[in-house]
PDB file of C-alpha atoms in Angstrom:
ATOM      1  CA  UNK A  28     -22.460  13.066  12.598  1.00  0.00           C
ATOM      2  CA  UNK A  29     -22.238   9.297  12.572  1.00  0.00           C
ATOM      3  CA  UNK A  30     -22.716   7.242  15.709  1.00  0.00           C
ATOM      4  CA  UNK A  31     -19.579   5.176  14.823  1.00  0.00           C
ATOM      5  CA  UNK A  32     -16.302   7.024  13.974  1.00  0.00           C
ATOM      6  CA  UNK A  33     -14.520   5.430  10.631  1.00  0.00           C
ATOM      7  CA  UNK A  34     -11.061   6.484  10.134  1.00  0.00           C
ATOM      8  CA  UNK A  35     -10.871   6.144   6.680  1.00  0.00           C
ATOM      9  CA  UNK A  36      -7.172   6.393   6.600  1.00  0.00           C
ATOM     10  CA  UNK A  37      -7.124   3.590   8.907  1.00  0.00           C
ATOM     11  CA  UNK A  38      -9.687   1.163   6.946  1.00  0.00           C
ATOM     12  CA  UNK A  39      -7.387   1.969   3.722  1.00  0.00           C
ATOM     13  CA  UNK A  40      -4.259   0.809   5.507  1.00  0.00           C
ATOM     14  CA  UNK A  41      -6.009  -2.496   6.678  1.00  0.00           C
ATOM     15  CA  UNK A  42      -7.099  -2.893   3.031  1.00  0.00           C
ATOM     16  CA  UNK A  43      -3.649  -2.647   1.816  1.00  0.00           C
ATOM     17  CA  UNK A  44      -2.158  -4.764   4.728  1.00  0.00           C
ATOM     18  CA  UNK A  45      -4.450  -7.815   3.464  1.00  0.00           C
ATOM     19  CA  UNK A  46      -2.022  -8.153   0.743  1.00  0.00           C
ATOM     20  CA  UNK A  47       0.461  -9.274   2.966  1.00  0.00           C
ATOM     21  CA  UNK A  48      -1.681 -11.583   5.447  1.00  0.00           C
ATOM     22  CA  UNK A  49      -0.552 -14.817   4.350  1.00  0.00           C
ATOM     23  CA  UNK A  50       3.221 -14.161   3.719  1.00  0.00           C
ATOM     24  CA  UNK A  51       3.285 -14.812   0.500  1.00  0.00           C
ATOM     25  CA  UNK A  52       4.262 -11.787  -1.071  1.00  0.00           C
ATOM     26  CA  UNK A  53       7.711 -11.785   1.372  1.00  0.00           C
ATOM     27  CA  UNK A  54       8.501 -15.294   0.340  1.00  0.00           C
ATOM     28  CA  UNK A  55       8.117 -14.326  -3.501  1.00  0.00           C
ATOM     29  CA  UNK A  56      10.663 -10.974  -2.603  1.00  0.00           C
ATOM     30  CA  UNK A  57      13.083 -13.227  -0.607  1.00  0.00           C
ATOM     31  CA  UNK A  58      13.423 -15.530  -3.773  1.00  0.00           C
ATOM     32  CA  UNK A  59      13.807 -12.631  -6.004  1.00  0.00           C
ATOM     33  CA  UNK A  60      16.550 -11.374  -3.752  1.00  0.00           C
ATOM     34  CA  UNK A  61      18.166 -14.729  -3.603  1.00  0.00           C
ATOM     35  CA  UNK A  62      18.044 -14.886  -7.557  1.00  0.00           C
ATOM     36  CA  UNK A  63      19.834 -11.460  -7.635  1.00  0.00           C
ATOM     37  CA  UNK A  64      22.469 -12.885  -5.149  1.00  0.00           C
ATOM     38  CA  UNK A  65      22.968 -16.005  -6.922  1.00  0.00           C
ATOM     39  CA  UNK A  66      23.124 -14.161 -10.411  1.00  0.00           C
ATOM     40  CA  UNK A  67      25.725 -11.634  -8.861  1.00  0.00           C
ATOM     41  CA  UNK A  68      27.848 -14.799  -7.698  1.00  0.00           C
ATOM     42  CA  UNK A  69      28.046 -16.463 -11.166  1.00  0.00           C
ATOM     43  CA  UNK A  70      28.917 -12.965 -12.820  1.00  0.00           C
ATOM     44  CA  UNK A  71      31.629 -12.564  -9.709  1.00  0.00           C
ATOM     45  CA  UNK A  72      33.364 -15.665 -11.155  1.00  0.00           C
ATOM     46  CA  UNK A  73      33.763 -14.624 -14.865  1.00  0.00           C
ATOM     47  CA  UNK A  74      37.271 -13.464 -15.494  1.00  0.00           C
ATOM     48  CA  UNK A  75      36.613 -11.587 -18.714  1.00  0.00           C
ATOM     49  CA  UNK A  76      36.196  -8.087 -17.737  1.00  0.00           C
ATOM     50  CA  UNK A  77      34.016  -6.974 -20.688  1.00  0.00           C
ATOM     51  CA  UNK A  78      31.655 -10.350 -20.395  1.00  0.00           C
ATOM     52  CA  UNK A  79      31.285  -9.276 -16.678  1.00  0.00           C
ATOM     53  CA  UNK A  80      30.339  -5.658 -17.396  1.00  0.00           C
ATOM     54  CA  UNK A  81      27.865  -6.857 -20.274  1.00  0.00           C
ATOM     55  CA  UNK A  82      26.192  -9.313 -17.616  1.00  0.00           C
ATOM     56  CA  UNK A  83      26.086  -6.792 -14.924  1.00  0.00           C
ATOM     57  CA  UNK A  84      24.720  -4.207 -17.308  1.00  0.00           C
ATOM     58  CA  UNK A  85      22.206  -6.012 -19.076  1.00  0.00           C
ATOM     59  CA  UNK A  86      21.913  -9.705 -17.855  1.00  0.00           C
ATOM     60  CA  UNK A  87      21.331  -8.694 -14.250  1.00  0.00           C
ATOM     61  CA  UNK A  88      18.560  -6.163 -14.963  1.00  0.00           C
ATOM     62  CA  UNK A  89      16.940  -8.426 -17.226  1.00  0.00           C
ATOM     63  CA  UNK A  90      16.992 -11.276 -14.719  1.00  0.00           C
ATOM     64  CA  UNK A  91      15.498  -9.113 -11.955  1.00  0.00           C
ATOM     65  CA  UNK A  92      12.707  -8.079 -14.573  1.00  0.00           C
ATOM     66  CA  UNK A  93      12.250 -11.688 -15.526  1.00  0.00           C
ATOM     67  CA  UNK A  94      12.265 -13.173 -11.928  1.00  0.00           C
ATOM     68  CA  UNK A  95       9.978 -10.147 -10.744  1.00  0.00           C
ATOM     69  CA  UNK A  96       7.550 -11.041 -13.650  1.00  0.00           C
ATOM     70  CA  UNK A  97       7.453 -14.978 -12.795  1.00  0.00           C
ATOM     71  CA  UNK A  98       7.208 -14.228  -9.055  1.00  0.00           C
ATOM     72  CA  UNK A  99       4.348 -11.877  -9.590  1.00  0.00           C
ATOM     73  CA  UNK A 100       2.207 -14.727 -11.463  1.00  0.00           C
ATOM     74  CA  UNK A 101       3.407 -16.977  -8.516  1.00  0.00           C
ATOM     75  CA  UNK A 102       2.014 -14.959  -6.102  1.00  0.00           C
ATOM     76  CA  UNK A 103      -1.268 -14.449  -7.793  1.00  0.00           C
ATOM     77  CA  UNK A 104      -1.325 -18.288  -8.076  1.00  0.00           C
ATOM     78  CA  UNK A 105      -0.897 -19.126  -4.556  1.00  0.00           C
ATOM     79  CA  UNK A 106      -3.072 -16.442  -3.339  1.00  0.00           C
ATOM     80  CA  UNK A 107      -5.827 -17.831  -5.722  1.00  0.00           C
ATOM     81  CA  UNK A 108      -5.230 -21.585  -4.166  1.00  0.00           C
ATOM     82  CA  UNK A 109      -4.701 -20.607  -0.652  1.00  0.00           C
ATOM     83  CA  UNK A 110      -5.904 -17.013   0.410  1.00  0.00           C
ATOM     84  CA  UNK A 111      -8.986 -16.288  -1.438  1.00  0.00           C
ATOM     85  CA  UNK A 112     -11.085 -19.437  -0.455  1.00  0.00           C
ATOM     86  CA  UNK A 113     -10.072 -18.825   3.271  1.00  0.00           C
ATOM     87  CA  UNK A 114     -10.330 -15.146   3.758  1.00  0.00           C
ATOM     88  CA  UNK A 115     -11.647 -13.499   0.740  1.00  0.00           C
ATOM     89  CA  UNK A 116     -10.342 -11.875  -2.334  1.00  0.00           C
ATOM     90  CA  UNK A 117      -9.229  -8.587  -2.954  1.00  0.00           C
ATOM     91  CA  UNK A 118      -7.701  -7.090  -6.318  1.00  0.00           C
ATOM     92  CA  UNK A 119      -6.043  -3.773  -6.510  1.00  0.00           C
ATOM     93  CA  UNK A 120      -6.359  -1.287  -8.929  1.00  0.00           C
ATOM     94  CA  UNK A 121      -3.728  -1.469 -11.548  1.00  0.00           C
ATOM     95  CA  UNK A 122      -2.562   1.957 -12.651  1.00  0.00           C
ATOM     96  CA  UNK A 123      -2.782   3.300 -16.396  1.00  0.00           C
ATOM     97  CA  UNK A 124      -0.048   2.689 -18.709  1.00  0.00           C
ATOM     98  CA  UNK A 125       1.049   6.040 -18.541  1.00  0.00           C
ATOM     99  CA  UNK A 126       1.314   5.819 -14.703  1.00  0.00           C
ATOM    100  CA  UNK A 127       2.798   2.804 -14.489  1.00  0.00           C
ATOM    101  CA  UNK A 128       5.677   4.074 -16.914  1.00  0.00           C
ATOM    102  CA  UNK A 129       5.937   7.124 -14.523  1.00  0.00           C
ATOM    103  CA  UNK A 130       6.146   4.884 -11.557  1.00  0.00           C
ATOM    104  CA  UNK A 131       9.016   2.948 -13.129  1.00  0.00           C
ATOM    105  CA  UNK A 132      10.836   6.025 -14.017  1.00  0.00           C
ATOM    106  CA  UNK A 133      10.595   7.438 -10.454  1.00  0.00           C
ATOM    107  CA  UNK A 134      11.930   4.096  -9.245  1.00  0.00           C
ATOM    108  CA  UNK A 135      14.978   4.306 -11.425  1.00  0.00           C
ATOM    109  CA  UNK A 136      15.356   7.905 -10.364  1.00  0.00           C
ATOM    110  CA  UNK A 137      15.101   6.886  -6.644  1.00  0.00           C
ATOM    111  CA  UNK A 138      17.413   4.078  -7.257  1.00  0.00           C
ATOM    112  CA  UNK A 139      19.947   6.416  -8.931  1.00  0.00           C
ATOM    113  CA  UNK A 140      19.479   8.872  -6.153  1.00  0.00           C
ATOM    114  CA  UNK A 141      20.047   6.226  -3.174  1.00  0.00           C
ATOM    115  CA  UNK A 142      23.239   4.904  -5.431  1.00  0.00           C
ATOM    116  CA  UNK A 143      24.521   8.512  -5.581  1.00  0.00           C
ATOM    117  CA  UNK A 144      23.908   8.676  -1.749  1.00  0.00           C
ATOM    118  CA  UNK A 145      25.597   5.510  -0.972  1.00  0.00           C
ATOM    119  CA  UNK A 146      28.701   6.219  -3.549  1.00  0.00           C
ATOM    120  CA  UNK A 147      29.102   9.290  -1.688  1.00  0.00           C
ATOM    121  CA  UNK A 148      28.979   7.762   1.808  1.00  0.00           C
ATOM    122  CA  UNK A 149      31.236   4.803   0.273  1.00  0.00           C
ATOM    123  CA  UNK A 150      33.966   7.666  -0.552  1.00  0.00           C
ATOM    124  CA  UNK A 151      33.967   8.514   3.182  1.00  0.00           C
ATOM    125  CA  UNK A 152      34.204   5.244   4.898  1.00  0.00           C
ATOM    126  CA  UNK A 153      36.144   2.150   4.835  1.00  0.00           C
ATOM    127  CA  UNK A 154      34.946  -0.641   2.550  1.00  0.00           C
ATOM    128  CA  UNK A 155      34.639  -2.846   5.615  1.00  0.00           C
ATOM    129  CA  UNK A 156      31.409  -0.837   6.727  1.00  0.00           C
ATOM    130  CA  UNK A 157      29.584  -0.468   3.141  1.00  0.00           C
ATOM    131  CA  UNK A 158      27.354  -3.909   3.873  1.00  0.00           C
ATOM    132  CA  UNK A 159      26.164  -2.054   6.872  1.00  0.00           C
ATOM    133  CA  UNK A 160      25.387   0.816   5.240  1.00  0.00           C
ATOM    134  CA  UNK A 161      23.644  -1.153   2.367  1.00  0.00           C
ATOM    135  CA  UNK A 162      21.935  -2.840   4.890  1.00  0.00           C
ATOM    136  CA  UNK A 163      20.651   0.304   6.581  1.00  0.00           C
ATOM    137  CA  UNK A 164      19.258   1.471   3.023  1.00  0.00           C
ATOM    138  CA  UNK A 165      17.306  -1.675   2.445  1.00  0.00           C
ATOM    139  CA  UNK A 166      16.206  -1.777   6.328  1.00  0.00           C
ATOM    140  CA  UNK A 167      14.771   1.592   5.952  1.00  0.00           C
ATOM    141  CA  UNK A 168      12.664   0.649   2.462  1.00  0.00           C
ATOM    142  CA  UNK A 169      11.445  -2.224   4.801  1.00  0.00           C
ATOM    143  CA  UNK A 170      10.299  -0.097   7.679  1.00  0.00           C
ATOM    144  CA  UNK A 171       8.749   2.011   5.200  1.00  0.00           C
ATOM    145  CA  UNK A 172       6.612  -0.737   3.696  1.00  0.00           C
ATOM    146  CA  UNK A 173       5.882  -1.794   7.108  1.00  0.00           C
ATOM    147  CA  UNK A 174       4.512   1.774   7.971  1.00  0.00           C
ATOM    148  CA  UNK A 175       2.772   2.464   4.628  1.00  0.00           C
ATOM    149  CA  UNK A 176       0.764  -0.880   4.772  1.00  0.00           C
ATOM    150  CA  UNK A 177       0.630  -1.239   8.434  1.00  0.00           C
ATOM    151  CA  UNK A 178       2.285  -4.524   8.857  1.00  0.00           C
ATOM    152  CA  UNK A 179       4.251  -4.351  12.013  1.00  0.00           C
ATOM    153  CA  UNK A 180       6.335  -7.477  11.502  1.00  0.00           C
ATOM    154  CA  UNK A 181       8.121  -5.624   8.836  1.00  0.00           C
ATOM    155  CA  UNK A 182       9.859  -3.595  11.717  1.00  0.00           C
ATOM    156  CA  UNK A 183      11.387  -6.938  12.850  1.00  0.00           C
ATOM    157  CA  UNK A 184      12.423  -7.660   9.322  1.00  0.00           C
ATOM    158  CA  UNK A 185      14.077  -4.204   9.076  1.00  0.00           C
ATOM    159  CA  UNK A 186      15.924  -4.508  12.135  1.00  0.00           C
ATOM    160  CA  UNK A 187      17.181  -7.831  11.439  1.00  0.00           C
ATOM    161  CA  UNK A 188      18.271  -6.909   8.092  1.00  0.00           C
ATOM    162  CA  UNK A 189      20.507  -4.003   9.537  1.00  0.00           C
ATOM    163  CA  UNK A 190      21.624  -6.413  12.505  1.00  0.00           C
ATOM    164  CA  UNK A 191      22.695  -8.957   9.682  1.00  0.00           C
ATOM    165  CA  UNK A 192      24.646  -6.022   7.682  1.00  0.00           C
ATOM    166  CA  UNK A 193      26.418  -5.168  10.914  1.00  0.00           C
ATOM    167  CA  UNK A 194      27.449  -8.838  11.398  1.00  0.00           C
ATOM    168  CA  UNK A 195      28.807  -8.944   7.713  1.00  0.00           C
ATOM    169  CA  UNK A 196      30.620  -5.715   8.333  1.00  0.00           C
ATOM    170  CA  UNK A 197      32.094  -7.021  11.595  1.00  0.00           C
ATOM    171  CA  UNK A 198      33.149 -10.138   9.818  1.00  0.00           C
ATOM    172  CA  UNK A 199      35.304  -7.929   7.716  1.00  0.00           C
ATOM    173  CA  UNK A 200      35.410 -10.800   4.375  1.00  0.00           C
ATOM    174  CA  UNK A 201      37.175  -9.569   1.405  1.00  0.00           C
ATOM    175  CA  UNK A 202      36.336  -9.393  -2.316  1.00  0.00           C
ATOM    176  CA  UNK A 203      32.663  -9.265  -3.496  1.00  0.00           C
ATOM    177  CA  UNK A 204      31.386 -12.022  -1.041  1.00  0.00           C
ATOM    178  CA  UNK A 205      30.224  -9.660   1.502  1.00  0.00           C
ATOM    179  CA  UNK A 206      27.706  -8.494  -0.420  1.00  0.00           C
ATOM    180  CA  UNK A 207      26.575 -11.865  -2.077  1.00  0.00           C
ATOM    181  CA  UNK A 208      25.951 -13.134   1.601  1.00  0.00           C
ATOM    182  CA  UNK A 209      24.451  -9.818   2.635  1.00  0.00           C
ATOM    183  CA  UNK A 210      21.834 -10.418  -0.306  1.00  0.00           C
ATOM    184  CA  UNK A 211      21.295 -13.993   0.439  1.00  0.00           C
ATOM    185  CA  UNK A 212      20.857 -13.139   4.304  1.00  0.00           C
ATOM    186  CA  UNK A 213      18.416 -10.748   3.322  1.00  0.00           C
ATOM    187  CA  UNK A 214      16.535 -12.950   1.181  1.00  0.00           C
ATOM    188  CA  UNK A 215      16.185 -15.634   3.541  1.00  0.00           C
ATOM    189  CA  UNK A 216      15.326 -13.056   6.120  1.00  0.00           C
ATOM    190  CA  UNK A 217      12.203 -12.253   4.160  1.00  0.00           C
ATOM    191  CA  UNK A 218      11.443 -15.864   3.480  1.00  0.00           C
ATOM    192  CA  UNK A 219      11.331 -16.759   7.356  1.00  0.00           C
ATOM    193  CA  UNK A 220       9.386 -14.046   7.957  1.00  0.00           C
ATOM    194  CA  UNK A 221       6.765 -14.945   4.989  1.00  0.00           C
ATOM    195  CA  UNK A 222       7.077 -18.581   5.763  1.00  0.00           C
ATOM    196  CA  UNK A 223       5.991 -17.846   9.652  1.00  0.00           C
ATOM    197  CA  UNK A 224       3.227 -15.840   8.616  1.00  0.00           C
ATOM    198  CA  UNK A 225       2.014 -18.616   5.906  1.00  0.00           C
ATOM    199  CA  UNK A 226       2.439 -21.094   8.596  1.00  0.00           C
ATOM    200  CA  UNK A 227       0.223 -19.135  11.196  1.00  0.00           C
ATOM    201  CA  UNK A 228      -2.109 -17.948   8.482  1.00  0.00           C
ATOM    202  CA  UNK A 229      -2.955 -21.615   7.684  1.00  0.00           C
ATOM    203  CA  UNK A 230      -3.213 -22.713  11.317  1.00  0.00           C
ATOM    204  CA  UNK A 231      -5.770 -19.885  12.205  1.00  0.00           C
ATOM    205  CA  UNK A 232      -7.778 -19.948   8.744  1.00  0.00           C
ATOM    206  CA  UNK A 233      -9.821 -22.589   7.107  1.00  0.00           C
ATOM    207  CA  UNK A 234     -10.938 -22.632   3.585  1.00  0.00           C
ATOM    208  CA  UNK A 235     -14.660 -21.961   3.099  1.00  0.00           C
ATOM    209  CA  UNK A 236     -16.183 -24.626   0.563  1.00  0.00           C
ATOM    210  CA  UNK A 237     -19.907 -23.441   0.613  1.00  0.00           C
ATOM    211  CA  UNK A 238     -21.570 -20.357  -0.754  1.00  0.00           C
ATOM    212  CA  UNK A 239     -21.932 -17.907   1.617  1.00  0.00           C
TER     213      UNK A 239
ATOM    214  CA  UNK B  11     -21.827  27.540   1.389  1.00  0.00           C
ATOM    215  CA  UNK B  12     -22.367  27.497   5.222  1.00  0.00           C
ATOM    216  CA  UNK B  13     -21.170  24.407   7.193  1.00  0.00           C
ATOM    217  CA  UNK B  14     -24.618  23.441   8.443  1.00  0.00           C
ATOM    218  CA  UNK B  15     -25.726  23.383   4.526  1.00  0.00           C
ATOM    219  CA  UNK B  16     -22.713  21.621   3.711  1.00  0.00           C
ATOM    220  CA  UNK B  17     -23.439  18.839   6.100  1.00  0.00           C
ATOM    221  CA  UNK B  18     -26.940  18.396   4.742  1.00  0.00           C
ATOM    222  CA  UNK B  19     -25.405  18.114   1.392  1.00  0.00           C
ATOM    223  CA  UNK B  20     -23.185  15.193   2.225  1.00  0.00           C
ATOM    224  CA  UNK B  21     -24.176  12.067   0.268  1.00  0.00           C
ATOM    225  CA  UNK B  22     -26.470  10.017   2.621  1.00  0.00           C
ATOM    226  CA  UNK B  23     -25.872   6.704   0.677  1.00  0.00           C
ATOM    227  CA  UNK B  24     -22.047   6.790   1.470  1.00  0.00           C
ATOM    228  CA  UNK B  25     -22.461   8.688   4.934  1.00  0.00           C
ATOM    229  CA  UNK B  26     -24.093   5.570   6.713  1.00  0.00           C
ATOM    230  CA  UNK B  27     -21.102   4.065   8.698  1.00  0.00           C
ATOM    231  CA  UNK B  28     -21.566   0.432   7.135  1.00  0.00           C
ATOM    232  CA  UNK B  29     -21.492   1.832   3.637  1.00  0.00           C
ATOM    233  CA  UNK B  30     -18.931   4.245   4.257  1.00  0.00           C
ATOM    234  CA  UNK B  31     -16.948   1.171   5.459  1.00  0.00           C
ATOM    235  CA  UNK B  32     -17.809  -0.707   2.390  1.00  0.00           C
ATOM    236  CA  UNK B  33     -16.926   2.320  -0.016  1.00  0.00           C
ATOM    237  CA  UNK B  34     -13.702   2.901   1.605  1.00  0.00           C
ATOM    238  CA  UNK B  35     -12.214  -0.653   1.197  1.00  0.00           C
ATOM    239  CA  UNK B  36     -13.942  -0.898  -2.492  1.00  0.00           C
ATOM    240  CA  UNK B  37     -12.013   2.643  -3.027  1.00  0.00           C
ATOM    241  CA  UNK B  38      -8.734   1.469  -2.001  1.00  0.00           C
ATOM    242  CA  UNK B  39      -8.954  -2.061  -3.606  1.00  0.00           C
ATOM    243  CA  UNK B  40     -10.467  -2.428  -7.193  1.00  0.00           C
ATOM    244  CA  UNK B  41     -12.634  -5.428  -6.170  1.00  0.00           C
ATOM    245  CA  UNK B  42     -13.290  -7.455  -3.111  1.00  0.00           C
ATOM    246  CA  UNK B  43     -15.721 -10.578  -2.679  1.00  0.00           C
ATOM    247  CA  UNK B  44     -18.507 -11.108  -0.307  1.00  0.00           C
ATOM    248  CA  UNK B  45     -16.261 -13.191   2.030  1.00  0.00           C
ATOM    249  CA  UNK B  46     -13.606 -10.611   2.301  1.00  0.00           C
ATOM    250  CA  UNK B  47     -16.043  -7.920   3.129  1.00  0.00           C
ATOM    251  CA  UNK B  48     -17.993  -9.887   5.604  1.00  0.00           C
ATOM    252  CA  UNK B  49     -14.531 -10.167   7.425  1.00  0.00           C
ATOM    253  CA  UNK B  50     -13.502  -6.591   7.079  1.00  0.00           C
ATOM    254  CA  UNK B  51     -16.822  -4.890   8.114  1.00  0.00           C
ATOM    255  CA  UNK B  52     -17.937  -7.612  10.896  1.00  0.00           C
ATOM    256  CA  UNK B  53     -21.499  -7.354   9.485  1.00  0.00           C
ATOM    257  CA  UNK B  54     -24.028 -10.243   9.202  1.00  0.00           C
ATOM    258  CA  UNK B  55     -24.820 -11.692   5.768  1.00  0.00           C
ATOM    259  CA  UNK B  56     -28.117 -10.136   5.665  1.00  0.00           C
ATOM    260  CA  UNK B  57     -27.047  -6.695   6.742  1.00  0.00           C
ATOM    261  CA  UNK B  58     -23.972  -6.788   4.226  1.00  0.00           C
ATOM    262  CA  UNK B  59     -26.148  -7.862   1.449  1.00  0.00           C
ATOM    263  CA  UNK B  60     -28.787  -5.044   2.184  1.00  0.00           C
ATOM    264  CA  UNK B  61     -25.948  -2.427   2.368  1.00  0.00           C
ATOM    265  CA  UNK B  62     -24.754  -3.728  -0.831  1.00  0.00           C
ATOM    266  CA  UNK B  63     -27.951  -3.752  -2.615  1.00  0.00           C
ATOM    267  CA  UNK B  64     -28.337  -0.021  -1.433  1.00  0.00           C
ATOM    268  CA  UNK B  65     -25.127   0.917  -3.049  1.00  0.00           C
ATOM    269  CA  UNK B  66     -25.989  -1.016  -6.023  1.00  0.00           C
ATOM    270  CA  UNK B  67     -29.257   0.866  -6.492  1.00  0.00           C
ATOM    271  CA  UNK B  68     -27.453   3.939  -6.206  1.00  0.00           C
ATOM    272  CA  UNK B  69     -25.071   3.001  -9.214  1.00  0.00           C
ATOM    273  CA  UNK B  70     -21.914   3.201  -6.987  1.00  0.00           C
ATOM    274  CA  UNK B  71     -21.113  -0.267  -7.191  1.00  0.00           C
ATOM    275  CA  UNK B  72     -21.442  -3.479  -9.604  1.00  0.00           C
ATOM    276  CA  UNK B  73     -22.164  -6.911  -8.126  1.00  0.00           C
ATOM    277  CA  UNK B  74     -21.121  -9.674 -10.106  1.00  0.00           C
ATOM    278  CA  UNK B  75     -21.670 -13.485  -9.647  1.00  0.00           C
ATOM    279  CA  UNK B  76     -19.140 -15.994 -10.652  1.00  0.00           C
ATOM    280  CA  UNK B  77     -17.712 -19.189  -9.855  1.00  0.00           C
ATOM    281  CA  UNK B  78     -14.485 -20.459  -8.121  1.00  0.00           C
ATOM    282  CA  UNK B  79     -14.662 -23.919  -8.992  1.00  0.00           C
ATOM    283  CA  UNK B  80     -17.816 -25.219  -7.736  1.00  0.00           C
ATOM    284  CA  UNK B  81     -17.979 -22.415  -5.265  1.00  0.00           C
ATOM    285  CA  UNK B  82     -20.248 -19.369  -6.079  1.00  0.00           C
ATOM    286  CA  UNK B  83     -18.524 -16.116  -5.731  1.00  0.00           C
ATOM    287  CA  UNK B  84     -19.766 -12.552  -5.433  1.00  0.00           C
ATOM    288  CA  UNK B  85     -17.167  -9.931  -6.571  1.00  0.00           C
ATOM    289  CA  UNK B  86     -18.230  -6.463  -5.686  1.00  0.00           C
ATOM    290  CA  UNK B  87     -16.493  -3.201  -7.508  1.00  0.00           C
ATOM    291  CA  UNK B  88     -16.857   0.379  -7.123  1.00  0.00           C
ATOM    292  CA  UNK B  89     -18.030   2.217 -10.367  1.00  0.00           C
ATOM    293  CA  UNK B  90     -16.646   5.359 -11.736  1.00  0.00           C
ATOM    294  CA  UNK B  91     -19.622   7.242 -10.323  1.00  0.00           C
ATOM    295  CA  UNK B  92     -19.192   5.719  -7.015  1.00  0.00           C
ATOM    296  CA  UNK B  93     -15.269   6.700  -6.958  1.00  0.00           C
ATOM    297  CA  UNK B  94     -16.345  10.108  -7.763  1.00  0.00           C
ATOM    298  CA  UNK B  95     -19.117  10.161  -5.167  1.00  0.00           C
ATOM    299  CA  UNK B  96     -16.704   8.736  -2.702  1.00  0.00           C
ATOM    300  CA  UNK B  97     -13.851  11.271  -3.552  1.00  0.00           C
ATOM    301  CA  UNK B  98     -16.485  14.369  -3.240  1.00  0.00           C
ATOM    302  CA  UNK B  99     -17.688  12.930   0.151  1.00  0.00           C
ATOM    303  CA  UNK B 100     -14.502  12.544   1.477  1.00  0.00           C
ATOM    304  CA  UNK B 101     -13.563  16.286   0.627  1.00  0.00           C
ATOM    305  CA  UNK B 102     -16.641  17.688   2.033  1.00  0.00           C
ATOM    306  CA  UNK B 103     -16.191  15.852   5.231  1.00  0.00           C
ATOM    307  CA  UNK B 104     -12.527  16.895   5.603  1.00  0.00           C
ATOM    308  CA  UNK B 105     -13.758  20.641   4.653  1.00  0.00           C
ATOM    309  CA  UNK B 106     -16.173  20.286   7.637  1.00  0.00           C
ATOM    310  CA  UNK B 107     -13.687  18.850   9.764  1.00  0.00           C
ATOM    311  CA  UNK B 108     -11.418  21.725   9.540  1.00  0.00           C
ATOM    312  CA  UNK B 109     -14.051  24.492   9.794  1.00  0.00           C
ATOM    313  CA  UNK B 110     -14.773  22.958  13.061  1.00  0.00           C
TER     314      UNK B 110
END
């Protein structure tokens, strides 16, 4: 047997974790969430119900896809400028088109299941507690990301999201504003976590300018 | 096939710890450059080069030299053959560990 024991699963997790080493993906994620919140806020102001429904049904998903596309490009560009010259390049394998389509359907299915689950609970509890319930699901997703990729700070992000949701529920604001504030708050939590990580990454690393 | 025989059949190119580490990284990520592999493995430049050459000779990885601005960059990628060899090695080792 080998003299040095190599935990393959741990090495794989460390490799995946490298994507989050600089905090850039979290900042991009936070920007997307805030864009969703702002678009929801704008739609909420519209009085014509038909226009509102159309924008919620088509405009918002289109905006999410568009923001995600540009955020992805921005992340790649930032990583090329900041991360790769300092600690090296990693490019992850892109799935085949069939698998990507399957994944999109899976995400839609999970989103529908979560939505049905939330609606089921929503009918059982007071509207006041919906923000904390929503934050619980978003916090659980952050926790899962942290576990899967071995990024411990995501657990803190998850906890912060649930606490923030709890505060929103406690404040008991009326109308659609609790959800807008909740999304803006979650976006800011991700941006702060990413910004903190980026600052410490820049402090600890230097770009390599010569051939190695 | 008994366990002893199965152990001797394990791919020696991948079984070496440093090369197993490199193969695992390249299996998880599609591509990695020399700088990343140097940081991730903790090997010296010479040692890493030697192990990469061994993997390249076995046609398990491809090594490509490109330029990032004026700085040369060495990009390593696992070949389909390397991917299959890693998967076979992993299955063999899992079977061996389970049987012990």
